[in-house]
Coordinates of C-alpha atoms in Angstrom, one line a residue:
M191 CA 93.9 108.7 101.1
L192 CA 94.9 112.5 99.7
F193 CA 92.3 112.5 96.9
T194 CA 90.0 114.6 98.8
G195 CA 88.6 116.9 96.2
A196 CA 87.4 114.7 93.4
T197 CA 83.6 114.8 93.0
G198 CA 81.1 114.4 90.1
R199 CA 81.3 112.1 87.1
R200 CA 85.1 112.6 87.0
G201 CA 85.3 112.0 90.4
R202 CA 83.8 108.7 90.4
L203 CA 85.7 107.8 87.3
L204 CA 89.0 108.6 89.2
M205 CA 87.9 106.8 92.2
A206 CA 87.1 103.8 90.0
L207 CA 90.5 103.8 88.4
L208 CA 92.1 104.2 91.5
A209 CA 90.4 101.4 93.1
T210 CA 91.8 99.0 90.3
T211 CA 95.5 100.6 90.5
W212 CA 96.4 98.9 93.9
A213 CA 96.0 95.4 92.6
S214 CA 99.3 95.4 90.7
A215 CA 102.1 97.8 90.5
L216 CA 102.2 97.6 86.8
L217 CA 98.5 97.9 86.4
T218 CA 97.2 95.3 84.7
W219 CA 94.6 96.1 82.0
A220 CA 92.0 93.3 83.2
A221 CA 91.7 95.1 86.2
A222 CA 91.0 98.4 84.3
D223 CA 88.7 97.2 81.5
G224 CA 85.4 97.8 83.5
A225 CA 86.5 101.5 84.3
A226 CA 87.7 102.2 80.7
A227 CA 84.6 100.4 79.0
G228 CA 82.4 102.3 81.3
A229 CA 84.0 105.7 80.2
E230 CA 83.9 104.9 76.7
A231 CA 80.2 104.2 76.9
A232 CA 79.4 107.2 78.5
L233 CA 81.1 109.4 76.1
A234 CA 79.6 107.5 72.9
A235 CA 76.1 107.6 74.4
A236 CA 76.5 111.2 75.1
A237 CA 77.8 112.0 71.6
G238 CA 75.2 109.9 70.0
S239 CA 78.0 108.9 67.5
A240 CA 77.0 105.3 67.0
A241 CA 74.2 106.5 64.8
V242 CA 75.9 109.4 62.8
A243 CA 78.2 108.9 60.0
F244 CA 81.7 110.5 60.0
Q245 CA 81.5 114.3 58.7
V246 CA 84.1 116.7 58.1
T247 CA 83.1 120.5 57.4
A248 CA 85.5 123.2 56.7
E249 CA 84.7 126.3 58.4
T250 CA 85.8 129.8 56.9
D251 CA 84.7 133.5 57.6
G252 CA 81.9 132.9 55.1
G253 CA 80.6 129.8 57.1
A254 CA 80.7 125.8 56.6
A255 CA 81.5 124.4 53.4
A256 CA 82.6 121.3 51.8
A257 CA 86.1 120.3 52.6
P258 CA 88.3 119.8 49.4
A259 CA 91.4 119.3 51.1
V260 CA 89.8 116.1 53.0
T261 CA 90.6 112.5 51.1
R262 CA 88.7 109.5 52.3
S263 CA 89.9 105.6 51.8
D264 CA 89.0 102.3 53.7
R265 CA 92.0 103.0 56.1
A266 CA 92.0 106.9 56.8
V267 CA 90.4 110.3 56.4
T268 CA 93.1 112.6 55.5
I269 CA 93.3 116.4 55.9
T270 CA 95.9 117.9 53.5
A271 CA 95.7 121.6 54.2
P272 CA 95.7 124.3 56.9
G273 CA 92.2 125.7 58.1
T274 CA 89.4 124.9 60.4
Y275 CA 87.7 121.4 60.2
R276 CA 84.7 120.5 62.4
L277 CA 84.3 116.9 62.7
R278 CA 81.2 114.8 63.9
G279 CA 80.5 111.4 64.0
L280 CA 81.6 107.7 64.0
L281 CA 84.6 106.6 62.2
D282 CA 85.0 102.9 62.7
G283 CA 87.8 100.9 61.3
A284 CA 89.6 104.1 60.0
A285 CA 92.1 106.5 61.2
L286 CA 92.1 110.5 61.3
V287 CA 95.1 111.8 59.7
V288 CA 96.7 115.3 59.2
D289 CA 99.0 115.6 56.4
S290 CA 99.5 119.4 55.7
R291 CA 102.7 120.1 53.9
V292 CA 102.0 123.7 53.2
P293 CA 102.4 126.6 55.9
G294 CA 99.8 127.3 58.2
A295 CA 98.1 125.5 61.2
V296 CA 95.3 123.0 61.5
R297 CA 92.4 123.5 63.6
L298 CA 90.4 120.3 64.3
V299 CA 86.8 121.2 66.3
L300 CA 85.6 117.9 67.6
D301 CA 82.0 118.0 68.0
G302 CA 80.8 114.5 69.2
V303 CA 83.6 112.2 67.4
R304 CA 84.3 108.5 68.2
V305 CA 87.1 107.3 66.2
Q306 CA 88.6 103.7 66.4
P307 CA 90.8 102.6 63.6
A308 CA 91.7 98.9 62.7
A309 CA 95.4 99.6 63.4
G310 CA 97.6 102.5 64.2
P311 CA 96.8 105.7 66.3
A312 CA 93.1 107.1 66.2
L313 CA 94.5 110.5 65.2
E314 CA 97.9 110.9 63.4
V315 CA 99.4 114.0 62.8
R316 CA 102.3 113.6 60.1
A317 CA 102.9 116.9 58.9
A318 CA 101.4 120.3 60.0
D319 CA 102.8 123.9 61.5
A320 CA 100.9 123.2 64.3
V321 CA 97.8 121.6 65.3
L322 CA 94.9 122.7 67.7
L323 CA 92.5 120.1 68.8
E324 CA 89.3 122.2 70.0
L325 CA 86.6 120.4 71.8
A326 CA 83.1 121.7 71.0
P327 CA 81.2 123.0 74.1
G328 CA 79.1 120.3 75.6
S329 CA 80.4 117.5 73.1
F330 CA 82.0 114.0 74.0
N331 CA 84.8 112.6 71.8
S332 CA 86.6 109.6 72.2
L333 CA 89.8 108.7 70.1
L334 CA 90.5 105.0 70.7
A335 CA 93.7 103.0 69.7
P336 CA 93.1 99.2 68.7
D337 CA 94.5 97.0 71.2
H338 CA 94.4 93.7 69.0
D339 CA 96.7 94.9 66.2
G340 CA 99.8 93.5 67.8
A341 CA 101.4 97.1 68.0
A342 CA 101.7 99.6 70.8
S343 CA 99.8 102.3 69.1
P344 CA 99.0 105.7 70.8
A345 CA 95.4 107.0 70.7
V346 CA 97.0 110.4 69.4
R347 CA 100.5 110.6 67.7
S348 CA 101.7 114.0 66.3
A349 CA 104.9 115.2 64.7
A350 CA 103.8 118.9 65.1
P351 CA 103.0 120.8 68.0
L352 CA 99.6 120.0 69.6
R353 CA 97.3 122.1 71.6
L354 CA 94.0 120.9 73.3
R355 CA 91.4 123.3 74.1
G356 CA 87.5 124.0 74.4
G357 CA 84.7 123.2 76.6
G358 CA 84.0 119.7 75.8
H359 CA 85.3 116.3 76.7
L360 CA 87.8 113.7 75.4
L361 CA 88.8 110.2 76.2
A362 CA 92.0 109.1 74.5
M363 CA 92.7 105.7 75.3
A364 CA 95.4 103.3 74.3
R365 CA 95.7 100.2 76.3
R366 CA 99.1 99.2 74.8
G367 CA 100.5 102.5 74.0
H368 CA 100.8 106.1 75.0
G369 CA 97.6 108.2 75.2
L370 CA 98.8 111.4 73.8
E371 CA 102.4 111.5 72.0
S372 CA 103.8 114.5 70.3
A373 CA 107.5 114.7 68.8
A374 CA 107.1 118.3 69.6
R375 CA 105.3 120.6 72.2
L376 CA 102.0 119.5 73.6
A377 CA 99.8 122.0 75.7
F378 CA 96.5 121.4 77.6
E379 CA 94.6 124.8 77.7
G380 CA 91.1 123.9 78.4
G381 CA 88.3 120.9 78.2
V382 CA 87.8 118.1 80.2
V383 CA 90.3 115.2 79.2
T384 CA 90.6 111.8 80.1
L385 CA 93.8 109.5 79.2
I386 CA 93.8 106.0 79.8
A387 CA 97.1 104.5 78.6
G388 CA 99.1 101.3 79.0
R389 CA 102.5 103.4 78.7
D390 CA 102.7 107.1 79.1
G391 CA 99.4 109.2 79.4
A392 CA 100.9 112.3 78.0
R393 CA 104.4 111.8 76.2
A394 CA 106.0 114.9 74.4
A395 CA 109.0 116.8 73.9
S396 CA 108.0 119.4 76.1
L397 CA 104.6 119.9 78.1
D398 CA 102.7 122.7 79.6
V399 CA 99.5 122.8 81.3
H400 CA 97.6 126.1 81.4
A401 CA 93.8 125.3 81.8
G402 CA 91.5 122.5 81.7
D403 CA 90.3 119.4 83.8
V404 CA 92.8 116.3 83.0
T405 CA 92.6 112.9 84.5
V406 CA 95.2 110.3 83.5
F407 CA 95.2 106.7 84.2
A408 CA 98.8 105.3 83.1
A409 CA 100.7 102.2 83.6
E410 CA 103.8 104.3 83.1
S411 CA 104.1 108.0 83.8
A412 CA 101.4 110.1 83.5
L413 CA 102.7 113.0 82.1
H414 CA 106.3 112.7 80.5
A415 CA 108.4 115.5 78.6
T416 CA 111.2 113.3 77.1
A417 CA 113.4 115.6 74.9
T418 CA 117.2 115.6 76.4
V419 CA 118.4 118.6 74.3
G420 CA 116.7 122.1 74.1
A421 CA 113.5 120.9 75.7
G422 CA 112.2 118.5 77.9
D423 CA 110.6 121.1 80.1
V424 CA 107.3 120.4 81.9
G425 CA 105.2 123.7 82.9
L426 CA 102.3 123.5 85.3
H427 CA 100.6 126.8 85.2
G428 CA 96.8 126.1 85.8
G429 CA 94.1 124.0 85.6
R430 CA 93.2 120.5 87.5
L431 CA 95.3 117.4 87.2
D432 CA 94.4 114.3 88.5
L433 CA 97.0 111.5 88.0
V434 CA 97.4 107.9 88.7
A435 CA 100.4 106.4 87.5
G436 CA 102.4 102.8 87.6
G437 CA 105.6 105.1 87.1
D438 CA 106.0 108.7 87.8
G439 CA 103.4 111.1 88.0
V440 CA 105.0 114.1 86.0
R441 CA 108.6 113.4 84.7
A442 CA 110.7 116.0 82.9
A443 CA 113.8 115.4 81.2
G444 CA 114.7 118.8 81.5
S445 CA 113.2 121.1 84.3
L446 CA 109.9 121.3 85.9
L447 CA 108.1 124.5 86.9
M448 CA 104.8 124.7 88.8
T449 CA 103.3 128.1 89.0
G450 CA 99.6 127.5 89.6
G451 CA 96.9 125.0 89.4
E452 CA 95.8 121.9 91.5
V453 CA 97.8 118.6 91.1
R454 CA 96.5 115.4 92.7
V455 CA 99.0 112.5 92.2
V456 CA 99.2 108.9 93.1
T457 CA 102.0 106.7 91.8
G458 CA 103.0 102.9 92.1
G459 CA 99.8 102.4 94.8
G460 CA 100.9 105.0 97.1
H461 CA 103.6 105.4 99.9
A462 CA 102.4 102.2 101.6
A463 CA 102.9 100.1 98.8
P464 CA 105.4 97.3 98.8
V465 CA 108.8 98.3 96.4
S466 CA 112.2 96.7 95.7
D467 CA 115.2 98.2 94.1
D468 CA 114.3 96.4 90.7
D469 CA 111.1 98.3 90.5
P470 CA 110.8 101.3 87.8
S471 CA 110.6 105.1 89.2
R472 CA 107.5 105.7 91.0
K473 CA 108.0 109.4 92.0
G474 CA 105.4 112.1 92.0
L475 CA 107.0 115.2 90.3
A476 CA 110.4 114.4 89.0
A477 CA 113.0 116.4 86.9
E478 CA 116.4 115.5 85.5
R479 CA 117.4 119.3 86.3
R480 CA 115.7 122.0 88.0
L481 CA 112.3 121.5 90.1
E482 CA 110.5 124.6 91.2
V483 CA 106.9 125.0 92.7
T484 CA 106.1 128.8 93.4
G485 CA 102.3 128.5 93.3
G486 CA 99.3 126.4 93.1
R487 CA 98.4 123.4 95.2
A488 CA 99.6 119.9 95.1
E489 CA 98.6 116.5 96.8
V490 CA 101.2 113.6 96.2
D491 CA 101.0 110.0 97.5
A492 CA 103.9 108.3 95.9
A493 CA 105.6 105.0 96.3
D494 CA 109.1 106.8 95.7
D495 CA 109.9 110.3 96.3
A496 CA 107.1 112.6 96.3
L497 CA 109.3 115.4 94.7
H498 CA 112.5 114.7 93.2
A499 CA 115.3 116.8 91.1
R500 CA 118.7 115.6 90.0
E501 CA 120.1 119.3 90.4
A502 CA 118.1 121.7 92.3
L503 CA 114.7 121.5 93.9
R504 CA 112.9 124.9 95.3
V505 CA 109.5 125.2 97.0
A506 CA 108.2 128.8 97.6
G507 CA 104.4 130.4 97.7
C508 CA 102.6 126.9 97.3
R509 CA 100.8 124.5 99.3
L510 CA 102.1 120.9 99.1
T511 CA 100.7 117.8 100.9
L512 CA 103.0 114.9 100.5
A513 CA 103.2 111.0 101.5
S514 CA 106.2 109.2 100.1
G515 CA 107.5 105.5 100.5
D516 CA 111.2 107.2 100.3
D517 CA 112.0 110.8 100.5
A518 CA 109.2 113.4 100.3
L519 CA 111.4 115.9 98.8
H520 CA 115.0 115.0 97.4
A521 CA 117.6 116.8 95.4
D522 CA 120.9 115.7 94.3
L523 CA 122.5 119.1 95.0
D524 CA 120.5 122.0 96.5
L525 CA 117.0 121.9 98.0
E526 CA 115.4 125.1 99.6
V527 CA 112.0 125.7 101.1
A528 CA 111.3 129.5 100.9
G529 CA 108.0 129.8 101.5
G530 CA 104.2 128.5 101.1
E531 CA 103.1 125.5 103.2
V532 CA 104.9 121.9 103.0
R533 CA 103.0 119.1 105.0
V534 CA 104.9 115.7 104.9
L535 CA 102.2 113.2 106.2
A536 CA 104.3 110.0 106.1
A537 CA 107.8 109.5 104.4
E538 CA 111.1 107.3 105.3
E539 CA 113.0 110.5 105.0
G540 CA 111.3 114.1 104.9
L541 CA 113.8 116.4 103.2
E542 CA 117.2 115.1 101.8
A543 CA 119.8 116.9 99.7
P544 CA 123.7 117.7 100.3
R545 CA 122.7 121.3 100.8
L546 CA 119.4 121.9 102.5
T547 CA 118.0 125.2 103.2
V548 CA 114.7 126.5 105.0
S549 CA 114.3 129.7 104.7
G550 CA 110.7 130.4 105.0
G551 CA 107.2 129.2 105.2
T552 CA 105.7 126.5 107.2
L553 CA 107.2 123.1 107.0
V554 CA 105.6 120.2 108.9
V555 CA 107.3 116.6 108.5
E556 CA 106.2 113.4 109.9
A557 CA 108.9 110.9 109.2
R558 CA 109.8 107.2 110.0
G559 CA 113.6 108.1 109.7
D560 CA 115.0 111.4 109.6
A561 CA 113.0 114.7 109.0
L562 CA 115.6 116.7 107.6
N563 CA 118.9 115.1 106.3
A564 CA 121.7 116.9 104.8
A565 CA 123.5 114.2 102.8
G566 CA 124.8 113.0 99.4
D567 CA 127.7 112.8 97.1
L568 CA 129.8 115.9 98.1
P569 CA 132.7 116.3 100.3
Q570 CA 131.8 116.3 104.0
E571 CA 132.8 119.9 104.4
Q572 CA 130.1 120.9 101.6
L573 CA 127.2 119.2 103.5
L574 CA 125.3 121.8 105.1
L575 CA 121.8 122.1 106.7
T576 CA 120.5 125.6 107.2
I577 CA 117.6 127.2 108.9
R578 CA 117.1 130.9 108.2
G579 CA 113.3 131.2 108.7
G580 CA 110.1 129.8 108.6
H581 CA 108.0 127.9 111.1
V582 CA 109.3 124.3 111.1
V583 CA 107.6 121.4 112.7
L584 CA 109.7 118.2 112.9
A585 CA 108.5 114.6 114.1
A586 CA 110.9 111.7 113.6
G587 CA 111.5 108.3 114.1
S588 CA 115.2 108.8 113.9
D589 CA 116.9 112.1 114.0
A590 CA 114.7 115.2 113.6
V591 CA 117.7 117.0 112.1
D592 CA 120.7 115.0 110.7
S593 CA 123.8 116.5 108.7
N594 CA 126.7 114.3 107.6
G595 CA 128.4 117.7 107.6
S596 CA 127.4 121.0 109.5
V597 CA 124.2 122.6 110.9
L598 CA 123.5 126.2 110.7
V599 CA 120.5 128.1 112.3
T600 CA 120.2 131.8 112.0
G601 CA 116.4 132.4 112.3
G602 CA 113.0 131.2 112.2
V603 CA 111.1 128.7 114.7
L604 CA 112.2 125.3 114.7
L605 CA 110.2 122.7 117.0
L606 CA 111.8 119.3 117.0
N607 CA 109.8 116.5 118.3
G608 CA 112.2 113.5 117.8
P609 CA 113.7 111.3 117.9
A610 CA 111.5 108.5 119.4
A611 CA 114.6 106.8 121.1
V612 CA 115.3 108.5 124.4
L613 CA 119.0 108.6 124.3
K614 CA 119.2 110.0 120.9
P615 CA 119.8 113.8 120.1
A616 CA 117.4 116.2 118.2
I617 CA 120.1 117.2 116.1
D618 CA 122.7 114.6 114.7
R619 CA 125.8 115.9 113.0
D620 CA 129.4 114.8 111.8
R621 CA 130.7 118.3 112.0
E622 CA 129.8 121.5 114.0
V623 CA 126.4 123.1 114.9
R624 CA 126.1 127.0 114.8
I625 CA 123.0 128.6 116.3
T626 CA 123.3 132.5 116.1
G627 CA 119.3 133.1 115.7
G628 CA 115.8 131.8 115.9
S629 CA 114.2 129.9 118.6
V630 CA 114.7 126.1 118.8
V631 CA 112.3 123.9 121.0
A632 CA 113.5 120.3 121.4
A633 CA 111.7 117.5 122.9
A634 CA 114.8 115.9 123.6
A635 CA 118.6 116.5 124.2
L636 CA 119.4 119.0 121.5
V637 CA 122.8 117.4 120.8
L638 CA 125.3 115.0 122.1
D639 CA 128.6 116.2 123.5
R640 CA 127.0 119.5 124.6
D641 CA 130.5 121.1 125.4
T642 CA 131.8 120.4 121.9
A643 CA 129.0 120.3 119.5
F644 CA 128.8 124.0 119.2
D645 CA 131.0 126.7 117.9
D646 CA 132.0 129.9 119.9
R647 CA 129.4 132.1 118.0
S648 CA 126.5 130.2 119.0
Q649 CA 123.6 131.4 121.4
P650 CA 123.1 129.5 124.8
V651 CA 120.9 126.5 125.2
L652 CA 119.0 125.3 128.2
Y653 CA 119.0 121.7 129.0
V654 CA 116.5 120.2 131.3
D655 CA 116.6 116.7 132.3
F656 CA 113.4 115.9 134.3
H657 CA 114.6 112.5 135.6
W658 CA 111.1 111.2 135.2
R659 CA 108.6 110.8 132.5
V660 CA 106.6 113.6 131.6
E661 CA 103.3 112.8 129.9
A662 CA 102.4 113.6 126.3
G663 CA 100.1 116.5 126.3
T664 CA 101.9 118.3 129.4
L665 CA 102.8 122.0 129.0
V666 CA 106.2 122.6 129.5
S667 CA 107.0 126.6 130.0
V668 CA 110.1 128.4 130.6
S669 CA 110.5 131.8 132.4
G670 CA 113.2 134.3 133.2
P671 CA 113.7 137.6 134.9
D672 CA 111.6 139.4 132.5
G673 CA 108.6 136.8 132.1
F674 CA 107.9 133.6 130.1
L675 CA 110.1 132.6 127.1
V676 CA 108.4 129.7 125.8
T677 CA 105.2 127.5 126.3
Y678 CA 105.2 124.2 124.6
R679 CA 102.6 121.3 124.7
A680 CA 104.6 118.0 124.5
P681 CA 103.5 116.0 121.7
R682 CA 105.2 112.6 123.3
P683 CA 106.5 111.5 126.7
L684 CA 109.5 113.5 127.5
W685 CA 112.4 112.9 129.6
T686 CA 114.4 115.7 128.5
F687 CA 113.8 119.1 127.0
S688 CA 116.1 121.9 125.4
F689 CA 115.5 125.3 124.6
T690 CA 117.4 128.1 122.9
A691 CA 116.5 131.7 121.7
P692 CA 118.2 134.9 121.0
G693 CA 117.4 136.6 124.3
L694 CA 118.8 133.6 126.4
V695 CA 122.1 134.7 128.5
A696 CA 124.8 132.1 129.5
G697 CA 124.8 131.4 133.2
Q698 CA 121.3 133.0 133.7
A699 CA 119.1 130.8 135.8
Y700 CA 115.5 130.0 134.3
E701 CA 112.5 128.6 135.9
V702 CA 111.0 125.4 134.4
W703 CA 107.1 125.0 134.6
L704 CA 104.9 122.1 134.1
G705 CA 101.1 122.1 133.4
G706 CA 99.0 125.2 134.0
T707 CA 96.4 126.9 131.6
P708 CA 98.1 128.7 128.6
V709 CA 97.5 132.3 128.1
G710 CA 98.5 132.4 124.5
A711 CA 96.9 130.7 121.2
E712 CA 98.3 127.2 120.2
L713 CA 100.4 127.5 116.9
E714 CA 101.4 124.5 114.7
G715 CA 103.5 122.0 116.4
G716 CA 102.2 122.7 119.9
L717 CA 104.0 126.2 120.8
F718 CA 102.0 129.1 122.3
A719 CA 102.0 132.6 121.4
P720 CA 102.4 134.5 123.9
A721 CA 104.2 132.4 125.8
G722 CA 103.0 131.8 129.6
V723 CA 100.4 129.7 131.9
E724 CA 98.4 130.3 134.8
G725 CA 98.6 127.8 137.5
G726 CA 101.5 125.8 136.5
N727 CA 103.8 123.9 139.0
P728 CA 107.5 125.3 139.2
R729 CA 109.8 122.4 139.0
G730 CA 113.2 124.2 139.7
A731 CA 115.8 126.5 138.0
R732 CA 118.2 125.5 135.2
R733 CA 121.0 127.6 133.9
A734 CA 121.6 128.3 130.1
R735 CA 125.2 127.4 128.9

């Protein structure tokens, strides 16, 4: 399980919710009732709300006062003007409504509130310029939609922009509907927020997370930005998110940008859950347009793609730990890893896009199929897999590198620990391979058709056919006239080995060594720097070509 950082009360709640998730891909609420009731009881007890009548106090520069812009009926307490209102106590059988049709924002300070109406949302914003939902420090608050009124009511519905902040706690629960729903922008700016929803956890035209500690348990998407014109964007800029979803973790109808914060996501029961073509989308982070991750840390365990973009996906300056039942990273057009640290612990395919580029950072992939795959709905001459930089370690059950078009390597360090099949090459391509820079080590033949696979500008390659089994863990080294060029620990049994680097000379003989004690430090993927061994066994010379 990837959720290694959840501790304390919220961690225990998350683990309890997670434990109920795996039973059903659609998250039946019978399984969730125990966790939801426990969370509700804890919040209500901490607030002491069951013994306090519902109070609304207007706050001005002169202090607290009666709130003339508040009306009460059997079904609702309604706020009709801008201002600051402090709310306390129990509101049972009635809803809290904001219907302010004059200019100005409404600030609601929740200071130990429990609202559970007989029908409809617990909090409904019908009209206001904007609403700030502030959680008083140390307070415990709950907004609970009824589950017996025959409607899929959300816990909160807002027609105006909605912001959440403060130093208190909020539980928003709707077993049949969305947790938080806004027809405009929704922003998390602080507080400890728990959302339990029979549909989306938080659903808005656009959505931002700047701060706070947010846990979502949703039968559909955990966070969902829905607008298709002029918005639909999601921004993850800070705070901590723990998301458990039957559908997608975070879905943007527009673009998704992550610049900071910590995100932990489990969708559809995780990467090992059974799926079929008829199942709904269960992606980790998904965008209909562009998805960019430039900061922060994310752990994603998804039944579908971990990160998915309909247009372009770019990763730089972040830490990603991913497990996927399909592709770990997928884009329909362009995908680039430009920096940061990306670790794919399990996936059917590691990274897939028509134009796939690695230009920096550390990329480590463990895939059942291809680790890197340039494929998609573009003409073959436009399909390109490019390595320009970075430290890339690929372990694959099929091809370490696969391109339905061409492969270009101009820099970086590339360690190809695959495929598992003895006779398959590390690089599979339909068009040419060009290597004009960078170092490539392959625990297999680098390509088939060695004499025709490369174009005339490619640097020489050293091929080693051992003609016997070299056991996993054995050191393989290559030396030339000026000393050792590479030392590598085989991660699996070897029958063949390939190596290329800018200093290699065509026709030059190079000595191959097995065993010995490395003189350098071991890097990610079994490479040692500096290269060299003491006490190794020379196994004959091979010529680069």
